[in-house]
Amino acid sequence: MRFLIIPGVIAAFSIAVICAAVQLDLSPPMIVGDSLQPRVFPILLMVINLILAALLASQYRKESPGKVQWEGPQTWGSIVLFVIFFPITVYVDMMIGIAVVMFAMCLLWGERRILVAGTLALATPVSIFFLFDLVLRVRFPRGLFTNWYYG
Amino acid sequence: MVEALQAMGSVVLDPYLILLILITTIMGVVIGVLPGLGATTGAALLLPFTLTMEPVHAIAVLATIYVSATFAGSITAILINTPGTSAAAATTFDGYPLAQRGEAGRALGIAVVSSTIGGLFSIIVLCIAAPMLARVAYEFRPPEYFALALFGLSMLASISAGGTVRNLMGGVFGVWLATIGAEPTTGIERFMFGNYELYEGLSFVPVFIGLFAMSELLVQSSRVNRLVDKIAMKAVKLPSREDYKRIWKTVLRSCGIGTFIGILPAEGATVASMIGYAEARRWSKNKEEFGKGAIEGIAGAEAANNAATGGAMVPTMVLGIPGSGTTAVILVGLMVHGLRPGPYLFTEQVDKVYQIFGAMLLANLMFMAMGLYASKLFARISLVPLQMLWPIVFALAVIGAYALSSSLLDVWIALIFGVIGFLARRHGFAVAPIAVGLILGEMVETNFQNSLKMFEGNWWQILTQPLAALFLLLAFFGLFSTPIAKWFTSRRS
């Protein structure tokens, strides 16, 4: 039954989208005219996806997709760092979030020299920040560092 | 024609643009030699940096990254048996064995010369074919555009890596992503779940940064402990007269193949290099040398992959249909900078179009110079530790995603699509169809709706339009020719 996992996930997603689509507002017939209601096109797409999921399942049944190798701690750790980046950015500061994630990612991926990882984690966001702020005139979201910098 | 040449020539009178192309060529070569950082990721990461530039300069930067990174993949393919970009995968077949025989400089010289000829040839074709195609495209109405978009999606699904069904699913998912936001004609909100920042739909840039850069970061994380064999090289050698005699036919053939494949809406450079290599082998008198260091193999693959870069720009600029992941990013760049892709670009802003072509021409000459004189240095860059390179890419990606509309939502979108792209690739789905589906989504839906209005709800009348019917027929054959052929073969046997 392993061959059903991926097509099953895709089919479940498609059904969820169809359920969400049928709840979309209807447009007055005067505006829609001869074309389709806004909900029809996404439903049509997801029906195609369901057919494709069935085809994929039959393909996988004939030729097993093969066991996908489980990634090492670096990959899953990096995804966890993406998640950690969210609260740091929202509640502390985006630049600090980037520095923390960069530092942790360096160490997680095998960098043994803490000083090198620290320098990289500090120098990169600071230099990119100044480039975007001074040259490209991009304002970054308010936080601990940006509050101090912007005043 | 004279105006076009004048516009192209004006590039050399703009010192700022020349400097920009020079810097970007260096960056493109660096991006090309760094493992995992291909032209698409590089262009997606650099797009936010072009925000304050003039449109021509911005697109020249992206196009330069495209051509130079496509070439640079061959440097690491030859010296460390690791293609810097997927388009250089075919170069490893003979480039690395030749380098192992102590002829790395010769292998690189052939790669440089073939790539340059391929690139220049395709730009000449681009200059001739694009305006001609634009004249045809003036006649396109909604049914033709709808059929053309479907043709583009079907070609991408049938040719690019990942298998037809999985690619089609990616394309459909991308088209669905394009439905998020307010529906263009009625204004009805779709799949926004109360988030009004999504009213105008998903921004392309953060989605692309997620799909290409963030997902590549996660893919590379599993390769962090990989060891590579580095081959020593004294200097790049230009091909000898004997070499030229052996490869000129291969180069010319691959120029044609690469440009043609590039023009088709599909994954240009990678497919082109594979076919270029296969054809070089098929026509060669020294078939037994292939896989052991045949110079025709290097020339065939390299001329084809760079020829595809100019070819892929034809549908991108003329029809608004990207030929590959990188041209999808360039297409977004055109839109962000107010250059609306399509046939009208060739009447309303023709000078800008030819300036972009001129910049691509210059970029080809610059990467040739760099390839000849600095390959050794660039090859060293490829050995930069991944644990230092990819955290920098993370920072660039996050800030790049934020910078376009100063929205934190875009950062979350980039991160989410990074994980989606990684999971998709982990299970054999390519991410390029998702990106192209997202770009073509609005084109598909809007033109389908308009066609229905045109034909008073009779959708089948789309088939009565000759060009639309032709595109739909091509799409059908693109998708079903292989299963139909298989079915016939099994019946016969």
Coordinates of N, CA and C in Angstrom, one line a residue, chain B residues 216-368:
Chain B
E216 N 16.7 24.2 -2.8 CA 18.0 23.8 -3.2 C 18.9 23.7 -1.9
L217 N 18.7 24.7 -1.0 CA 19.4 24.7 0.2 C 19.2 23.4 1.0
L218 N 17.9 23.0 1.1 CA 17.6 21.8 1.8 C 18.1 20.6 1.1
V219 N 18.1 20.6 -0.3 CA 18.7 19.5 -1.0 C 20.2 19.4 -0.8
Q220 N 20.8 20.5 -0.8 CA 22.3 20.6 -0.6 C 22.7 20.1 0.8
S221 N 21.8 20.3 1.8 CA 22.1 20.0 3.2 C 22.4 18.5 3.3
S222 N 21.8 17.7 2.4 CA 22.1 16.2 2.5 C 23.4 15.9 1.8
R223 N 24.0 16.8 1.1 CA 25.2 16.5 0.4 C 26.4 17.1 1.1
V224 N 26.3 17.6 2.3 CA 27.3 18.4 2.9 C 28.6 17.7 3.1
N225 N 28.5 16.4 3.3 CA 29.8 15.6 3.6 C 30.4 15.0 2.3
R226 N 29.9 15.4 1.1 CA 30.4 14.8 -0.1 C 31.9 15.2 -0.4
L227 N 32.6 14.2 -0.9 CA 34.0 14.5 -1.2 C 34.1 14.6 -2.7
V228 N 35.0 15.5 -3.2 CA 35.2 15.6 -4.7 C 36.7 15.5 -5.0
D229 N 36.9 14.9 -6.2 CA 38.2 14.8 -6.8 C 38.5 16.0 -7.6
K230 N 39.5 16.7 -7.3 CA 39.9 17.9 -8.0 C 41.0 17.6 -9.0
I231 N 40.9 18.0 -10.2 CA 42.0 17.7 -11.2 C 42.8 19.0 -11.4
A232 N 44.1 18.8 -11.3 CA 45.0 20.0 -11.5 C 45.0 20.4 -13.0
M233 N 45.1 21.7 -13.2 CA 45.1 22.2 -14.6 C 46.1 23.4 -14.7
K234 N 46.9 23.4 -15.7 CA 47.9 24.5 -15.8 C 47.3 25.7 -16.4
A235 N 46.7 25.6 -17.6 CA 46.1 26.7 -18.2 C 45.1 26.2 -19.3
V236 N 44.1 27.1 -19.6 CA 43.1 26.7 -20.6 C 43.8 26.8 -22.0
K237 N 43.6 25.8 -22.8 CA 44.2 25.9 -24.1 C 43.1 26.1 -25.2
L238 N 43.4 27.0 -26.1 CA 42.4 27.2 -27.2 C 42.5 25.9 -28.1
P239 N 41.4 25.5 -28.7 CA 41.4 24.3 -29.5 C 42.4 24.5 -30.7
S240 N 43.1 23.5 -31.0 CA 44.1 23.5 -32.1 C 43.3 23.4 -33.5
R241 N 44.1 23.6 -34.6 CA 43.4 23.5 -35.9 C 42.8 22.1 -36.1
E242 N 43.5 21.1 -35.6 CA 43.0 19.7 -35.7 C 41.7 19.6 -34.9
D243 N 41.7 20.2 -33.7 CA 40.5 20.1 -32.9 C 39.3 20.8 -33.6
Y244 N 39.6 22.0 -34.2 CA 38.5 22.7 -34.9 C 38.0 21.8 -36.1
K245 N 38.9 21.2 -36.8 CA 38.5 20.3 -37.9 C 37.5 19.2 -37.4
R246 N 37.8 18.7 -36.2 CA 37.0 17.6 -35.7 C 35.6 18.1 -35.1
I247 N 35.6 19.3 -34.6 CA 34.4 19.7 -33.9 C 33.5 20.6 -34.7
W248 N 33.9 21.2 -35.8 CA 33.1 22.3 -36.3 C 31.7 21.9 -36.8
K249 N 31.6 20.7 -37.3 CA 30.3 20.2 -37.7 C 29.4 20.0 -36.5
T250 N 30.0 19.4 -35.5 CA 29.3 19.1 -34.2 C 28.8 20.4 -33.6
V251 N 29.6 21.4 -33.6 CA 29.3 22.7 -33.0 C 28.1 23.3 -33.8
L252 N 28.2 23.3 -35.1 CA 27.1 23.9 -35.9 C 25.8 23.1 -35.7
R253 N 25.9 21.8 -35.7 CA 24.7 21.0 -35.5 C 24.1 21.3 -34.1
S254 N 24.9 21.4 -33.1 CA 24.4 21.6 -31.7 C 23.9 23.0 -31.6
C255 N 24.4 24.0 -32.4 CA 23.9 25.4 -32.3 C 22.4 25.3 -32.8
G256 N 22.2 24.6 -33.9 CA 20.8 24.5 -34.4 C 19.9 23.8 -33.4
I257 N 20.4 22.6 -32.9 CA 19.6 21.9 -32.0 C 19.2 22.7 -30.7
G258 N 20.3 23.3 -30.2 CA 20.1 24.1 -28.9 C 19.1 25.2 -29.1
T259 N 19.3 26.0 -30.2 CA 18.4 27.1 -30.4 C 17.0 26.6 -30.6
F260 N 16.8 25.6 -31.4 CA 15.4 25.1 -31.6 C 14.8 24.6 -30.3
I261 N 15.5 23.8 -29.6 CA 15.0 23.3 -28.3 C 14.7 24.4 -27.3
G262 N 15.6 25.4 -27.4 CA 15.4 26.6 -26.5 C 14.1 27.3 -26.8
I263 N 13.8 27.4 -28.1 CA 12.6 28.1 -28.6 C 11.3 27.4 -28.1
L264 N 11.4 26.1 -28.0 CA 10.2 25.3 -27.6 C 10.0 25.6 -26.1
P265 N 8.7 25.8 -25.7 CA 8.5 26.0 -24.2 C 8.8 24.8 -23.4
A266 N 10.0 24.6 -23.0 CA 10.4 23.4 -22.2 C 11.7 23.7 -21.5
E267 N 12.2 22.7 -20.8 CA 13.4 23.0 -20.0 C 14.6 23.1 -20.9
G268 N 14.8 24.2 -21.5 CA 15.8 24.4 -22.6 C 17.2 23.8 -22.5
A269 N 18.0 24.4 -21.7 CA 19.5 24.1 -21.8 C 19.8 22.7 -21.4
T270 N 19.2 22.1 -20.4 CA 19.5 20.7 -20.0 C 19.1 19.7 -21.1
V271 N 17.9 19.9 -21.6 CA 17.5 18.9 -22.6 C 18.3 19.1 -23.9
A272 N 18.6 20.4 -24.2 CA 19.4 20.7 -25.4 C 20.8 20.1 -25.3
S273 N 21.4 20.2 -24.2 CA 22.8 19.6 -24.1 C 22.8 18.1 -24.2
M274 N 21.7 17.5 -23.6 CA 21.6 16.0 -23.7 C 21.5 15.6 -25.2
I275 N 20.6 16.3 -25.9 CA 20.3 15.9 -27.3 C 21.5 16.3 -28.1
G276 N 22.1 17.4 -27.8 CA 23.4 17.9 -28.6 C 24.5 16.8 -28.4
Y277 N 24.6 16.3 -27.2 CA 25.6 15.2 -26.9 C 25.3 13.9 -27.7
A278 N 24.0 13.5 -27.6 CA 23.6 12.3 -28.3 C 23.8 12.4 -29.8
E279 N 23.4 13.6 -30.3 CA 23.6 13.7 -31.8 C 25.1 13.8 -32.2
A280 N 25.9 14.4 -31.3 CA 27.3 14.4 -31.6 C 27.9 13.0 -31.7
R281 N 27.4 12.1 -30.8 CA 27.8 10.7 -30.7 C 27.3 10.0 -32.0
R282 N 26.1 10.3 -32.3 CA 25.5 9.6 -33.5 C 26.2 9.8 -34.8
W283 N 26.6 11.1 -34.9 CA 27.2 11.5 -36.2 C 28.7 11.3 -36.2
S284 N 29.3 11.0 -35.1 CA 30.8 11.0 -35.0 C 31.3 9.7 -35.7
K285 N 32.6 9.9 -36.2 CA 33.3 8.8 -36.8 C 34.0 8.0 -35.7
N286 N 34.2 8.7 -34.5 CA 34.9 8.1 -33.4 C 34.0 7.7 -32.2
K287 N 32.9 7.0 -32.5 CA 32.0 6.7 -31.5 C 32.6 6.0 -30.2
E288 N 33.6 5.2 -30.5 CA 34.2 4.4 -29.4 C 34.9 5.3 -28.4
E289 N 35.2 6.6 -28.8 CA 35.9 7.5 -27.9 C 34.9 8.2 -26.9
F290 N 33.6 8.1 -27.2 CA 32.6 8.8 -26.4 C 32.6 8.1 -25.0
G291 N 32.6 9.0 -24.0 CA 32.6 8.5 -22.6 C 34.1 8.3 -22.1
K292 N 35.0 8.5 -23.0 CA 36.4 8.3 -22.6 C 37.2 9.6 -22.8
G293 N 36.5 10.7 -23.3 CA 37.2 11.9 -23.5 C 37.1 12.4 -24.9
A294 N 36.0 12.2 -25.6 CA 35.8 12.7 -27.0 C 35.6 14.2 -27.0
I295 N 36.3 14.9 -27.8 CA 36.2 16.4 -27.8 C 34.8 16.7 -28.4
E296 N 34.3 15.9 -29.4 CA 33.0 16.2 -30.0 C 31.9 16.2 -28.9
G297 N 32.1 15.3 -27.9 CA 31.1 15.2 -26.9 C 31.0 16.5 -26.1
I298 N 32.1 17.0 -25.8 CA 32.2 18.3 -25.0 C 31.6 19.4 -25.9
A299 N 32.0 19.5 -27.1 CA 31.6 20.6 -28.0 C 30.1 20.4 -28.3
G300 N 29.6 19.2 -28.5 CA 28.2 19.0 -28.8 C 27.3 19.5 -27.6
A301 N 27.7 19.1 -26.4 CA 26.9 19.5 -25.2 C 26.9 20.9 -24.9
E302 N 28.1 21.5 -25.0 CA 28.3 22.9 -24.6 C 27.7 23.9 -25.6
A303 N 27.9 23.6 -26.9 CA 27.3 24.5 -27.9 C 25.8 24.5 -27.8
A304 N 25.2 23.3 -27.5 CA 23.8 23.2 -27.5 C 23.2 23.9 -26.2
N305 N 23.9 23.7 -25.1 CA 23.3 24.3 -23.9 C 23.3 25.9 -23.9
N306 N 24.4 26.4 -24.5 CA 24.4 27.9 -24.6 C 23.6 28.4 -25.7
A307 N 23.4 27.6 -26.8 CA 22.5 28.0 -27.9 C 21.1 28.1 -27.4
A308 N 20.8 27.2 -26.4 CA 19.4 27.2 -25.8 C 19.0 28.5 -25.1
T309 N 20.1 29.2 -24.6 CA 19.8 30.4 -23.8 C 19.1 31.5 -24.7
G310 N 19.7 31.7 -25.8 CA 19.1 32.7 -26.7 C 17.7 32.2 -27.2
G311 N 17.6 30.9 -27.6 CA 16.4 30.4 -28.1 C 15.3 30.5 -27.0
A312 N 15.6 30.2 -25.8 CA 14.6 30.3 -24.7 C 14.0 31.7 -24.5
M313 N 14.8 32.7 -24.9 CA 14.4 34.1 -24.7 C 13.3 34.4 -25.8
V314 N 13.2 33.7 -26.9 CA 12.2 34.0 -27.9 C 10.8 33.9 -27.4
P315 N 10.3 32.7 -26.9 CA 8.9 32.7 -26.4 C 8.7 33.5 -25.2
T316 N 9.8 33.7 -24.4 CA 9.7 34.5 -23.2 C 9.3 35.9 -23.5
M317 N 10.0 36.5 -24.5 CA 9.8 37.9 -24.7 C 8.7 38.1 -25.7
V318 N 8.5 37.2 -26.6 CA 7.5 37.5 -27.7 C 6.1 37.1 -27.2
L319 N 6.0 35.9 -26.5 CA 4.7 35.4 -26.1 C 4.4 35.5 -24.7
G320 N 5.4 35.8 -23.9 CA 5.2 35.7 -22.4 C 5.2 34.3 -21.9
I321 N 5.7 33.4 -22.6 CA 5.7 32.0 -22.2 C 7.2 31.6 -21.9
P322 N 7.5 31.3 -20.6 CA 8.9 31.0 -20.3 C 9.3 29.7 -20.9
G323 N 10.6 29.6 -21.4 CA 11.1 28.4 -21.9 C 11.7 27.5 -20.9
S324 N 12.0 28.0 -19.7 CA 12.7 27.3 -18.6 C 12.5 28.0 -17.3
G325 N 13.0 27.4 -16.2 CA 13.0 28.0 -14.9 C 13.6 29.4 -14.9
T326 N 14.8 29.5 -15.6 CA 15.5 30.8 -15.5 C 14.8 31.8 -16.3
T327 N 14.2 31.4 -17.5 CA 13.5 32.4 -18.3 C 12.2 32.8 -17.6
A328 N 11.7 31.9 -16.7 CA 10.5 32.3 -15.9 C 10.9 33.4 -15.0
V329 N 12.1 33.3 -14.4 CA 12.5 34.4 -13.5 C 12.7 35.7 -14.3
I330 N 13.3 35.6 -15.5 CA 13.5 36.7 -16.4 C 12.2 37.4 -16.7
L331 N 11.2 36.5 -17.0 CA 9.9 37.0 -17.3 C 9.3 37.8 -16.2
V332 N 9.5 37.3 -15.0 CA 9.0 38.1 -13.8 C 9.8 39.4 -13.7
G333 N 11.1 39.3 -14.0 CA 11.9 40.6 -14.0 C 11.3 41.6 -15.0
L334 N 10.9 41.1 -16.2 CA 10.3 42.0 -17.2 C 9.1 42.6 -16.7
M335 N 8.2 41.8 -16.0 CA 7.0 42.4 -15.5 C 7.2 43.4 -14.4
V336 N 8.1 43.0 -13.5 CA 8.4 43.9 -12.3 C 8.9 45.2 -12.8
H337 N 9.6 45.2 -13.9 CA 10.2 46.5 -14.4 C 9.3 47.2 -15.5
G338 N 8.1 46.7 -15.6 CA 7.2 47.4 -16.4 C 7.3 47.1 -17.9
L339 N 8.1 46.1 -18.3 CA 8.2 45.7 -19.7 C 7.3 44.5 -19.9
R340 N 6.1 44.8 -20.4 CA 5.1 43.7 -20.5 C 5.5 42.8 -21.7
P341 N 5.8 41.6 -21.3 CA 6.2 40.7 -22.4 C 5.1 40.4 -23.4
G342 N 5.4 40.2 -24.6 CA 4.4 40.0 -25.7 C 4.8 40.7 -26.9
P343 N 4.0 40.5 -28.0 CA 4.4 41.1 -29.3 C 4.5 42.6 -29.2
Y344 N 3.7 43.3 -28.4 CA 3.7 44.7 -28.3 C 5.1 45.3 -27.8
L345 N 5.8 44.4 -27.1 CA 7.1 44.8 -26.7 C 8.0 45.2 -27.8
F346 N 7.7 44.5 -29.0 CA 8.5 44.7 -30.2 C 8.1 45.9 -31.0
T347 N 7.1 46.6 -30.6 CA 6.7 47.8 -31.3 C 6.9 49.0 -30.4
E348 N 6.4 48.8 -29.1 CA 6.4 49.9 -28.2 C 7.8 50.2 -27.6
Q349 N 8.5 49.1 -27.3 CA 9.8 49.3 -26.7 C 10.9 48.6 -27.4
V350 N 10.9 48.7 -28.7 CA 11.8 47.8 -29.5 C 13.3 48.1 -29.2
D351 N 13.6 49.4 -28.9 CA 15.0 49.8 -28.6 C 15.5 49.1 -27.3
K352 N 14.6 49.0 -26.3 CA 15.0 48.3 -25.1 C 15.2 46.8 -25.4
V353 N 14.4 46.2 -26.2 CA 14.5 44.8 -26.5 C 15.9 44.5 -27.1
Y354 N 16.3 45.4 -28.1 CA 17.5 45.1 -28.8 C 18.7 45.5 -27.9
Q355 N 18.5 46.4 -26.9 CA 19.6 46.7 -26.0 C 19.8 45.4 -25.1
I356 N 18.7 44.8 -24.7 CA 18.9 43.5 -23.9 C 19.6 42.5 -24.8
F357 N 19.3 42.3 -26.1 CA 19.9 41.4 -26.9 C 21.4 41.7 -27.0
G358 N 21.7 43.0 -27.2 CA 23.1 43.5 -27.2 C 23.9 43.1 -26.0
A359 N 23.2 43.3 -24.8 CA 23.8 43.0 -23.6 C 24.2 41.5 -23.5
M360 N 23.2 40.7 -24.0 CA 23.5 39.2 -24.0 C 24.7 38.9 -24.9
L361 N 24.8 39.6 -26.0 CA 25.9 39.3 -26.9 C 27.2 39.7 -26.2
L362 N 27.2 40.8 -25.5 CA 28.4 41.2 -24.8 C 28.8 40.2 -23.7
A363 N 27.7 39.8 -23.0 CA 28.0 38.8 -21.9 C 28.6 37.5 -22.4
N364 N 28.2 37.1 -23.6 CA 28.8 35.9 -24.2 C 30.3 36.1 -24.5
L365 N 30.7 37.3 -25.0 CA 32.1 37.6 -25.2 C 32.9 37.7 -23.9
M366 N 32.2 38.3 -22.9 CA 32.9 38.4 -21.6 C 33.1 37.1 -20.9
F367 N 32.1 36.2 -21.0 CA 32.4 34.9 -20.3 C 33.4 34.1 -21.1
M368 N 33.5 34.3 -22.4 CA 34.6 33.6 -23.2 C 36.0 34.1 -22.6

